Structures are given as C-alpha cells and as structure tokens.
Rosetta silent file (secondary structure, phi, psi, omega in degrees, C-alpha in Angstrom):
SEQUENCE: XXXXXXXXXXXXXXXXXXXXXXXXXXXXXXXXXXXXXXXXXXXXXXXXXXXXXXXXXXXXXXXXXXXXXXXXXXXXXXXXXXXXXXXXXXXXXXXXXXXXXXXXXXXXXXXXXXXXXXXXXXXXXXXXXXXXXXXXXXXXXXXXXXXXXXXXXXXXXXXXXXXXXXXXXXXXXXXXXXXXXXXXXXXXXXXXXXXXXXXXXXXXXXXXXXXXXXXXXXXXXXXXXXXXXXXXXXXXXXXXXXXXXXXXXXXXXXXXXXXXXXXXXXX
SCORE:     score description
SCORE:     0.000 S_00000001
   1 L     0.000    5.867  167.978   88.978  117.143   -3.279 S_00000001
   2 H   -73.541  -22.740  177.471   85.480  116.868   -3.385 S_00000001
   3 H   -91.258   15.891  128.361   85.612  120.601   -4.928 S_00000001
   4 H   -55.038  -44.302 -178.150   87.960  118.828   -7.647 S_00000001
   5 H   -84.158  -50.142  128.641   85.185  116.614   -8.865 S_00000001
   6 H    10.087  -86.184 -174.934   82.742  119.347   -8.190 S_00000001
   7 H   -43.771  -41.846  177.973   85.064  121.391  -10.758 S_00000001
   8 H   -99.935  -10.473  158.102   85.025  119.183  -13.246 S_00000001
   9 H   -64.159  -22.272 -149.666   81.399  118.041  -13.042 S_00000001
  10 H  -111.057  -67.012 -171.227   80.599  122.362  -13.483 S_00000001
  11 H   -34.639  -60.770 -167.704   83.261  122.479  -16.275 S_00000001
  12 H   -80.870  -12.915  164.437   81.102  119.826  -18.133 S_00000001
  13 H  -100.200  -12.848  145.668   78.006  120.561  -18.118 S_00000001
  14 H   -25.228  -62.763 -179.379   78.566  124.109  -18.558 S_00000001
  15 H   -57.438  -47.959  178.541   80.106  123.479  -22.064 S_00000001
  16 H   -51.973  -26.854 -163.566   76.934  120.978  -22.510 S_00000001
  17 L   -89.649   -5.033 -141.833   74.389  123.968  -21.473 S_00000001
  18 L  -165.057    2.734 -154.824   76.433  126.365  -23.697 S_00000001
  19 L   -90.748  -36.175 -169.117   78.167  124.145  -26.809 S_00000001
  20 L   -90.003   20.863 -172.521   75.144  124.778  -29.504 S_00000001
  21 L   -99.097  -38.163 -157.359   75.727  128.487  -28.630 S_00000001
  22 L  -111.062  166.518  176.111   79.747  129.146  -29.959 S_00000001
  23 L   -37.075  168.169  161.376   81.007  128.451  -33.163 S_00000001
  24 L  -112.425 -175.125 -146.251   81.899  125.779  -34.759 S_00000001
  25 L  -122.598  149.972 -179.483   85.502  125.381  -34.600 S_00000001
  26 L   -53.101  100.153  105.315   87.734  125.424  -37.796 S_00000001
  27 L    86.696   80.453  176.357   89.338  122.473  -38.802 S_00000001
  28 L   -59.123  178.656 -169.650   92.714  121.115  -37.558 S_00000001
  29 L  -112.298  163.122 -160.660   95.681  120.901  -39.227 S_00000001
  30 L   -83.262  131.035  177.566   96.659  117.430  -40.025 S_00000001
  31 L  -116.216  121.790  176.222   99.937  116.766  -37.177 S_00000001
  32 L   -36.292  136.410  135.773  102.665  114.539  -38.390 S_00000001
  33 L    -3.146   77.259  140.090  102.428  110.373  -36.450 S_00000001
  34 L   -50.438  132.893  172.013  104.021  109.576  -33.649 S_00000001
  35 L   -74.175  -19.230 -129.708  105.212  105.849  -32.485 S_00000001
  36 E  -105.808  118.531 -156.646  105.753  107.808  -29.176 S_00000001
  37 E  -150.959  125.030 -160.159  102.878  108.633  -26.803 S_00000001
  38 E  -142.183  106.273 -154.239  103.752  110.576  -23.370 S_00000001
  39 E  -173.962  153.924  162.587  101.196  111.842  -20.221 S_00000001
  40 E  -116.298  113.033 -171.582  100.235  112.199  -17.365 S_00000001
  41 E  -116.322  123.370  148.448   96.405  111.523  -15.576 S_00000001
  42 E   -77.871   97.945 -170.249   95.548  113.291  -12.255 S_00000001
  43 E  -138.576  170.369  164.410   92.958  111.641  -10.809 S_00000001
  44 L  -166.802  137.301   15.316   90.961  110.938   -7.603 S_00000001
  45 L  -108.073  178.353 -160.980   90.330  109.043   -6.270 S_00000001
  46 L   -71.186  145.452  162.669   92.313  106.285   -7.939 S_00000001
  47 E  -158.089  151.288 -152.806   90.057  103.138   -8.296 S_00000001
  48 E  -153.810  125.438 -159.013   90.905  100.144  -10.575 S_00000001
  49 L    -1.228   79.141  156.165   87.963   98.113  -12.033 S_00000001
  50 L    90.278  -49.952 -174.245   85.562   99.048   -9.126 S_00000001
  51 E   -75.174  109.072 -172.779   88.474   98.879   -6.021 S_00000001
  52 E   -78.772  143.255    7.027   89.482  102.232   -4.741 S_00000001
  53 L   103.832   22.885 -150.064   92.608  102.242   -4.180 S_00000001
  54 L    83.705  115.582 -174.716   94.106  104.600   -1.325 S_00000001
  55 L   -69.562  -38.143 -135.635   91.123  106.703    0.454 S_00000001
  56 L  -129.942  -13.824 -142.295   92.358  110.095    0.878 S_00000001
  57 L  -129.245  169.096  165.414   95.065  111.354   -1.453 S_00000001
  58 L   -96.705  141.311 -176.352   95.387  112.124   -5.599 S_00000001
  59 E  -115.519  156.439 -155.886   97.286  110.049   -7.159 S_00000001
  60 E  -121.999   53.350 -162.534   99.395  111.205   -9.979 S_00000001
  61 E   -96.127  144.560  178.635  100.052  108.766  -13.451 S_00000001
  62 E  -128.388  125.872 -172.126  102.305  108.868  -15.680 S_00000001
  63 E  -131.560  168.581  166.734  102.691  106.928  -18.405 S_00000001
  64 E  -151.649  145.664  166.297  104.519  106.603  -22.466 S_00000001
  65 E  -136.122  161.396 -168.343  104.002  103.825  -24.588 S_00000001
  66 E  -152.657  113.962  176.569  105.653  103.506  -27.963 S_00000001
  67 E   -38.297   94.857 -175.837  104.251  101.559  -31.525 S_00000001
  68 L   -81.247  -31.649  169.977  106.985   99.208  -32.081 S_00000001
  69 L  -142.831 -173.657 -174.294  105.206   97.949  -35.250 S_00000001
  70 L   -65.406  -11.443 -156.105  101.449   99.019  -36.676 S_00000001
  71 L  -111.714  -38.792 -169.859  100.169   96.046  -34.348 S_00000001
  72 E   -86.818   86.293 -172.759  102.480   95.682  -31.737 S_00000001
  73 E  -124.469  133.020  151.298  103.020   98.422  -28.449 S_00000001
  74 E  -108.821  154.055 -153.871  105.087   98.315  -25.442 S_00000001
  75 E  -144.245  146.282  142.904  103.980  100.544  -22.620 S_00000001
  76 E  -113.254  162.716  161.825  104.818  101.639  -19.167 S_00000001
  77 E  -120.850  153.597  143.893  102.255  103.229  -16.206 S_00000001
  78 E  -143.831 -162.713 -176.224  102.528  104.241  -12.911 S_00000001
  79 E  -156.280  147.765  165.577  100.315  105.883  -10.295 S_00000001
  80 L  -168.510  168.283  170.084  101.778  107.493   -6.903 S_00000001
  81 L   -74.418  -45.296 -163.106  100.697  109.823   -4.294 S_00000001
  82 L    63.768   76.964 -158.711  103.849  111.490   -4.078 S_00000001
  83 L  -139.645  133.800  154.270  103.754  110.499   -0.266 S_00000001
  84 L  -102.666    8.387  166.916  105.937  109.195    2.353 S_00000001
  85 L   -53.563 -171.132  172.633  103.435  107.977    4.150 S_00000001
  86 L   -82.752  -46.084 -159.387  102.408  104.722    5.304 S_00000001
  87 L   -88.012    9.265 -179.888   98.815  104.683    3.433 S_00000001
  88 L   -80.145  172.748 -165.276  100.436  106.015    0.643 S_00000001
  89 L  -141.021  138.850 -175.297  100.290  104.034   -2.732 S_00000001
  90 L  -114.941  142.158  152.274  102.539  102.928   -5.605 S_00000001
  91 E  -142.488  173.379  168.584  102.608  100.922   -8.190 S_00000001
  92 E  -143.224  120.019 -144.436  104.679  100.853  -11.410 S_00000001
  93 E  -135.435  140.046  145.168  103.326   98.349  -14.344 S_00000001
  94 E  -155.487 -172.299 -136.707  104.097   97.656  -17.900 S_00000001
  95 E  -141.395  159.829  163.829  102.449   95.888  -20.832 S_00000001
  96 E  -106.398  140.513  148.768  102.752   94.306  -23.910 S_00000001
  97 E  -157.998  146.408  164.713   99.886   94.725  -26.289 S_00000001
  98 E  -137.076  148.435 -161.691   98.790   93.523  -29.795 S_00000001
  99 L   -97.060   86.596 -177.823   96.161   94.679  -32.393 S_00000001
 100 L   -73.386   17.119  173.218   95.059   90.946  -33.564 S_00000001
 101 L   168.490  173.759  124.171   92.102   92.283  -35.973 S_00000001
 102 L     9.556  -93.243  140.620   90.104   95.434  -36.040 S_00000001
 103 L   -37.956  -61.365 -163.125   88.566   93.824  -32.863 S_00000001
 104 E  -104.225  129.459  163.263   90.599   92.198  -30.987 S_00000001
 105 E  -107.640  174.218 -142.791   93.666   93.273  -28.714 S_00000001
 106 E  -156.262   94.657  179.331   95.650   91.093  -27.095 S_00000001
 107 E  -118.005  168.816  162.112   97.337   92.176  -23.919 S_00000001
 108 E  -165.867  112.051  155.200   99.834   91.203  -20.869 S_00000001
 109 E  -140.386  160.679 -168.217  100.823   93.187  -18.065 S_00000001
 110 E   -90.759  114.104  152.035  102.983   93.283  -15.128 S_00000001
 111 L   -46.411   85.459  169.649  101.873   94.908  -11.641 S_00000001
 112 L  -104.666  153.157  173.253  104.563   95.816   -9.111 S_00000001
 113 E   167.937 -174.029 -148.060  102.837   97.673   -6.271 S_00000001
 114 L   -65.369  166.636  145.613  102.033   98.084   -3.049 S_00000001
 115 L   -99.164 -172.228  121.977  100.988   95.162   -0.603 S_00000001
 116 L   -92.980  100.226  137.464   99.144   95.101    2.897 S_00000001
 117 L  -147.875  151.562 -146.092  100.841   93.817    5.292 S_00000001
 118 L    94.262  -11.722 -137.806  101.028   94.503    8.779 S_00000001
 119 L   105.785  -35.496 -145.360   98.611   97.432    8.246 S_00000001
 120 L  -113.443  159.353  169.441  101.315   99.100    6.310 S_00000001
 121 L   -78.013 -168.615  111.432  101.432   99.354    2.700 S_00000001
 122 L  -146.019  157.165 -175.063  104.387   97.725    1.983 S_00000001
 123 L  -127.663   93.773  170.307  106.256   96.117   -1.352 S_00000001
 124 L   -10.788  169.530  171.534  108.939   93.125   -2.051 S_00000001
 125 L   -37.362  152.747 -179.346  111.382   92.106   -4.329 S_00000001
 126 L   -79.833  -32.845 -177.771  110.461   93.272   -7.774 S_00000001
 127 L   -70.834  -35.766 -143.247  111.418   89.733   -9.131 S_00000001
 128 L  -102.891  132.505 -178.827  109.195   87.553   -6.481 S_00000001
 129 L  -152.844   35.945  179.830  105.826   86.553   -7.767 S_00000001
 130 L   -81.838 -129.171  -93.946  105.923   84.018   -5.078 S_00000001
 131 L   163.564  -39.854 -179.209  102.271   84.035   -2.772 S_00000001
 132 L  -118.515   34.554 -168.469  103.833   86.477   -0.472 S_00000001
 133 L   -72.518 -164.565  165.937  105.338   88.931   -3.544 S_00000001
 134 L  -136.539   75.097  173.412  103.737   92.185   -4.946 S_00000001
 135 L  -168.155  128.528 -177.499  103.518   91.217   -8.480 S_00000001
 136 L  -119.149  143.087  174.795  100.888   90.171  -10.584 S_00000001
 137 E  -130.880  108.459 -166.308  100.943   89.033  -14.569 S_00000001
 138 E   -88.551   82.780  144.571   97.542   90.130  -15.837 S_00000001
 139 L   -46.171   81.313 -167.522   96.723   88.411  -19.120 S_00000001
 140 L  -121.212 -177.888  176.312   93.959   90.208  -21.196 S_00000001
 141 E  -134.667  130.136 -179.428   91.137   90.161  -24.567 S_00000001
 142 E  -138.835  150.985  171.370   89.468   93.258  -25.167 S_00000001
 143 E  -136.672  139.613 -176.062   87.151   93.965  -28.314 S_00000001
 144 E  -124.515  120.808  148.386   86.108   97.119  -29.809 S_00000001
 145 L  -104.598   40.680  171.981   83.215   97.161  -32.339 S_00000001
 146 L   -82.702  -22.576  179.062   82.832  101.119  -33.032 S_00000001
 147 L   -69.228  -18.328  156.888   84.810  100.171  -36.075 S_00000001
 148 L   -82.960   16.183  134.835   81.968   98.280  -36.757 S_00000001
 149 L    92.250   13.523  172.377   79.883  100.785  -36.841 S_00000001
 150 L  -123.335  127.166 -176.984   78.402   99.039  -33.011 S_00000001
 151 L   -80.842   99.131 -158.453   79.505  101.153  -29.655 S_00000001
 152 L  -160.610  133.792  116.463   80.130   97.850  -28.038 S_00000001
 153 E  -147.333  165.334 -155.361   83.386   96.864  -25.988 S_00000001
 154 E  -120.878 -170.291 -173.352   84.238   93.934  -23.930 S_00000001
 155 E  -140.265  148.807  103.394   87.157   92.720  -21.755 S_00000001
 156 E  -121.043  122.382  160.105   88.152   89.585  -20.237 S_00000001
 157 L   -65.451  137.735  144.270   91.012   89.474  -17.435 S_00000001
 158 L  -154.157  124.269  146.249   92.301   86.872  -16.103 S_00000001
 159 E   -59.336  130.958 -151.053   95.389   86.390  -13.754 S_00000001
 160 L  -125.881    3.614 -101.828   97.908   83.959  -14.893 S_00000001
 161 L   169.041  135.955  173.992  100.738   84.980  -12.743 S_00000001
 162 L    67.179  -87.606  175.401  102.040   86.091   -9.055 S_00000001
 163 L  -147.791   55.911 -173.690  100.621   86.153   -5.664 S_00000001
 164 L  -106.602   49.167 -167.987   96.930   85.277   -7.137 S_00000001
 165 E  -100.201  152.509  174.055   96.417   81.919   -4.585 S_00000001
 166 L  -110.591 -169.972 -157.458   93.085   80.724   -3.148 S_00000001
 167 L   -56.318  -35.086  170.433   92.504   79.203    0.330 S_00000001
 168 L   -82.732    3.007  155.719   94.468   75.861   -0.664 S_00000001
 169 L   110.356   -6.237  172.711   98.023   77.512   -1.737 S_00000001
 170 L   -78.228  162.508  155.599   96.882   76.890   -6.026 S_00000001
 171 E   -90.787  155.001  175.300   96.693   79.242   -8.202 S_00000001
 172 L   -17.741 -111.190  137.864   93.905   81.029   -8.678 S_00000001
 173 L   128.549   44.767 -159.095   93.596   82.151  -11.906 S_00000001
 174 L   -88.387  132.992 -152.539   90.935   85.216  -10.585 S_00000001
 175 L  -128.329  142.451 -153.152   89.471   86.405  -13.371 S_00000001
 176 E  -135.605  133.644  177.025   87.644   90.164  -14.200 S_00000001
 177 E  -140.273  177.834 -178.378   85.387   90.890  -17.176 S_00000001
 178 E  -166.503  139.453  170.301   83.492   94.501  -18.500 S_00000001
 179 E  -140.045  113.859  151.454   81.263   94.989  -21.225 S_00000001
 180 E  -117.737 -179.316 -134.297   80.803   98.726  -21.991 S_00000001
 181 E  -141.598  121.808  161.023   78.383  100.750  -24.172 S_00000001
 182 E  -110.176  132.745  167.907   79.824  104.201  -25.581 S_00000001
 183 E  -113.130  130.559  178.128   77.027  106.844  -26.267 S_00000001
 184 E  -110.905   89.002  174.552   78.763  110.334  -28.116 S_00000001
 185 L   -28.295   46.631 -144.732   77.286  113.832  -27.927 S_00000001
 186 L   -51.522  -18.563 -160.102   78.379  114.900  -30.829 S_00000001
 187 L   -80.797  -47.525 -168.839   76.731  118.746  -30.728 S_00000001
 188 L   -92.874  -24.311 -172.791   78.663  118.971  -26.752 S_00000001
 189 L    59.517   50.265 -179.020   81.889  117.010  -27.719 S_00000001
 190 E  -126.567  143.844  145.743   81.213  114.867  -24.594 S_00000001
 191 E  -118.687  152.754  177.023   81.313  111.443  -24.559 S_00000001
 192 E   -78.313  100.190  161.876   79.126  108.409  -22.336 S_00000001
 193 E  -108.115  130.636  158.751   80.407  104.982  -21.325 S_00000001
 194 E   -99.477  128.942 -174.349   78.092  102.771  -19.417 S_00000001
 195 E  -135.681  176.682  151.571   79.782  100.002  -18.051 S_00000001
 196 E  -160.624  143.414  179.330   79.554   97.033  -15.825 S_00000001
 197 E   -96.768  139.921  177.233   82.308   94.994  -14.234 S_00000001
 198 E  -157.102  143.006  174.463   82.283   92.022  -12.564 S_00000001
 199 E   -83.810  111.237 -126.051   84.719   89.103  -10.526 S_00000001
 200 L  -112.749  109.651  173.196   83.831   86.395  -11.865 S_00000001
 201 L    93.729 -116.014 -160.893   82.734   82.470   -9.667 S_00000001
 202 L   -37.255  150.974 -177.141   85.413   81.641   -7.313 S_00000001
 203 L   -75.575  159.181 -157.729   85.986   83.989   -3.775 S_00000001
 204 E  -136.866  127.571 -171.052   89.050   85.716   -5.140 S_00000001
 205 L  -107.966   -5.658 -159.178   91.165   87.071   -1.992 S_00000001
 206 L   -83.462   -8.433 -176.024   93.836   89.213   -4.848 S_00000001
 207 L  -121.732  -27.604 -175.324   89.868   91.162   -5.435 S_00000001
 208 L    86.284   60.249 -166.489   88.707   90.731   -2.249 S_00000001
 209 E  -163.548  165.237 -152.156   85.843   89.275   -2.928 S_00000001
 210 L  -127.815   -6.559 -178.678   83.814   85.970   -1.799 S_00000001
 211 L   140.201 -162.320  176.420   82.933   84.736   -5.157 S_00000001
 212 L   -19.072  127.791 -175.965   80.739   86.776   -8.335 S_00000001
 213 E  -149.583  130.546  171.451   80.843   90.079   -7.418 S_00000001
 214 L   -83.611   74.655  171.413   79.600   93.408   -9.704 S_00000001
 215 L   -72.252  -38.353  144.932   82.350   95.450   -8.791 S_00000001
 216 L  -147.451  138.590 -166.082   82.337   97.862  -11.276 S_00000001
 217 E  -173.213  148.370 -117.112   79.564   99.367  -12.779 S_00000001
 218 E   176.703 -166.397 -100.252   78.676  103.008  -13.763 S_00000001
 219 L   173.508   18.205  164.711   79.046  105.994  -15.326 S_00000001
 220 E   -86.080  149.206 -164.219   81.868  107.723  -17.307 S_00000001
 221 E  -119.067  150.699 -156.494   81.533  111.363  -18.770 S_00000001
 222 E  -168.840  143.471  167.334   84.500  112.496  -20.446 S_00000001
 223 E  -176.686  149.230 -160.805   85.587  115.747  -22.394 S_00000001
 224 E  -118.396   93.097  171.779   88.185  117.822  -23.894 S_00000001
 225 E   -48.538  116.176 -160.606   87.706  120.832  -22.701 S_00000001
 226 E  -117.077  137.580 -175.175   89.433  123.306  -25.415 S_00000001
 227 L  -111.326  -10.148  164.246   91.374  126.935  -23.820 S_00000001
 228 L  -171.263 -170.126 -168.468   92.741  127.870  -27.650 S_00000001
 229 L   -56.157  -55.277 -157.378   93.220  126.245  -31.038 S_00000001
 230 L   -62.990  -13.213 -157.934   96.833  124.758  -29.916 S_00000001
 231 L  -149.915  109.951  166.301   95.827  123.510  -26.249 S_00000001
 232 E  -124.537  148.520 -166.729   92.900  121.088  -25.199 S_00000001
 233 E   -94.860  121.900  156.540   92.391  119.465  -21.365 S_00000001
 234 E   -91.423  123.227  144.839   90.554  116.023  -21.691 S_00000001
 235 E   -70.277  178.374  164.011   88.505  115.875  -18.019 S_00000001
 236 E  -151.630  161.847  151.877   85.911  112.993  -16.559 S_00000001
 237 E  -131.845  169.308  146.376   83.652  112.645  -13.905 S_00000001
 238 E  -156.186  144.682  155.635   82.318  108.933  -12.916 S_00000001
 239 E   168.680  164.282 -124.677   80.560  106.982  -11.294 S_00000001
 240 E   -85.460  158.855 -174.671   81.108  103.900   -9.868 S_00000001
 241 E  -120.485   95.906 -168.454   78.694  101.043   -7.936 S_00000001
 242 L  -116.515  116.053 -176.162   81.101   98.176   -6.230 S_00000001
 243 L   -71.496  -21.220 -168.950   78.679   95.777   -5.103 S_00000001
 244 L   -67.593  -53.761 -127.466   81.545   94.277   -2.669 S_00000001
 245 L   107.362  163.200  104.950   82.313   97.813   -1.057 S_00000001
 246 L   -52.351 -163.683  153.091   85.019  100.438   -0.466 S_00000001
 247 L  -149.840  163.687 -165.955   85.974  101.760    3.004 S_00000001
 248 L  -129.419 -150.641  171.459   86.201  105.575    2.040 S_00000001
 249 L  -113.273   36.904  119.571   88.789  107.802    4.541 S_00000001
 250 L   -73.669    0.683  177.634   86.773  107.969    7.135 S_00000001
 251 L    74.363   44.961 -172.619   86.799  103.903    7.499 S_00000001
 252 L   -98.571  158.914  144.165   82.994  104.073    6.515 S_00000001
 253 L  -105.819  126.768  179.132   82.611  101.087    3.511 S_00000001
 254 L  -104.590  138.436 -172.936   80.538  102.700    0.742 S_00000001
 255 L   -90.470  -51.906 -130.636   79.077  101.060   -2.268 S_00000001
 256 E  -105.100   82.258  154.505   78.457  104.385   -4.626 S_00000001
 257 E  -126.437  159.157  153.928   81.154  106.890   -5.084 S_00000001
 258 E  -105.033  173.475 -154.002   82.610  109.441   -7.433 S_00000001
 259 E  -116.412  144.390  109.446   86.018  110.327   -9.858 S_00000001
 260 E  -143.904  177.451  161.869   87.413  112.461  -11.080 S_00000001
 261 E  -164.146 -154.434  172.580   90.139  113.097  -13.115 S_00000001
 262 E  -151.068  115.520  156.472   92.242  115.091  -16.135 S_00000001
 263 E  -110.369 -179.975  166.197   94.949  114.304  -18.330 S_00000001
 264 E   -93.714  112.766  126.122   98.063  116.333  -19.790 S_00000001
 265 E   -31.066  125.580  176.837   99.895  114.942  -23.302 S_00000001
 266 L  -117.061  -38.857  166.543  103.298  116.190  -23.065 S_00000001
 267 L  -139.588    0.000    0.000  103.630  114.219  -26.427 S_00000001
C-alpha cells in the first residue's frame, strides 16, 4: 500500500509541475442541484482524529446524505476492509447536521463499530449503549469562516452517550477539538489544509490517552485530477503526527504516518 500513497503523491506533484503550462479549462456547464449525495472513499490507512483504525488493510467507505431542508441534512456512512479476518475493522454511522448559520453547523452522530475484546475486534448488540457496548453518540459544533473571507475552521466534539466512561464508572464526556487553516493554490487546483487536533484535559479510555494530548496534527494535500470534461477523481495525501502514537502493521509504536485516498462520486 506504500505504492498507492506514492502514486497519489506523484499524481499531485506532477500536476503541480505542469499545471501552469496547461491550457485553461472551459467553463463547466451548470448542473441541476440535487438533495441526494452518494459516493465511496477508498483510503489507506484509516485515521480517525489521528487514531489509526486497522494497521494493514485498505478501507472502503461508502456514504449517502440527503438534504431534508436547506439547513437540515441526514446521512449514513460506513467503513469496511471487505475482510472476514479477526482484525478487520467495520463501522456504521448515521448523523444529522443543522446549518445554523453560514458559519455554524451542529451535528449529532451515532457510531457503531468494532470494539476490542479479548484481543479481537467484535461488536455487541446494536442497541447496547452501555459501558461494554459498541455504540457512542457524538455531539459536534463546527465553525467555518470561509464565507467571511477567513480560511479558518474549528470544531468541538463531545461524546454524550455510549461506552465512554472513566475509571470510576462515571460518564467521561471525552472531547476532541481541532483547528484548521486552508490555503488554495488556484493555478494548480490544489488545496492545502493545516490542522491541529487534540483530546482535551482528563484521561480518556475511548481515545486511549492519559490526559491532554495532540493526536491529530499535520497537513492534508488534495486535488481533483481531471481525466475528461465529465470525470474528475479527487485524491489526497496526508501527513499526520499523533503524540500518543499508533501501532503500525509490524507492531511498532509510531507517531508519524502518511495516508492517502480517493473519492468516487456516484451522485
């Protein structure tokens, strides 16, 4: 899979090299807007808030969302390794998001995922939101100032239900926060996003940290590679630093990772 990441990186860098020599593309025709969005991401490895979920398999991540109103959207999302092995990771989520203003979005997400028990990844009953269950509900507030001419975004996420408890058996309300800065290189069609995310204050078994920790710091480079007038393939390469560390496929604890992926839009 290192070859996949290298190929994505070469695609991005070669495009940057020759972008200024390419003729300007013709204006795209206006397409009718749709409330429905469907697609699938293919990524390696799968990093969530800087935590590596499965060390040595490609993740396929289908998604679908529907705009119920101009502000309220419902969606589902999943990830799978398309594998029956004991260390394969699978997850199914649903969410509701409300665009309160041009800057503020509020989201409620339900995570149903593999839980580690007896050195294997297993899942409990879907409706089990208890201490040993495989469910969690995350409340998020996201701020994006792009429409105000400021390329900054910020998010705060707190687990409000499910299997997030502290050592005393009380709900932990584990929280993750992230600040991002986006810079576009318009001549090359490349977006750079610098980000810094951390688990706040108290120890969290859910995030595998013993207190405040920067778990997701790095740079994401993305570009839609155009193959024809009607088909473009969005790809990304990302460097991530996690001060808490992740185990790689060889069982070594590492703090730096390079990941990559692409998106196939169905609708």
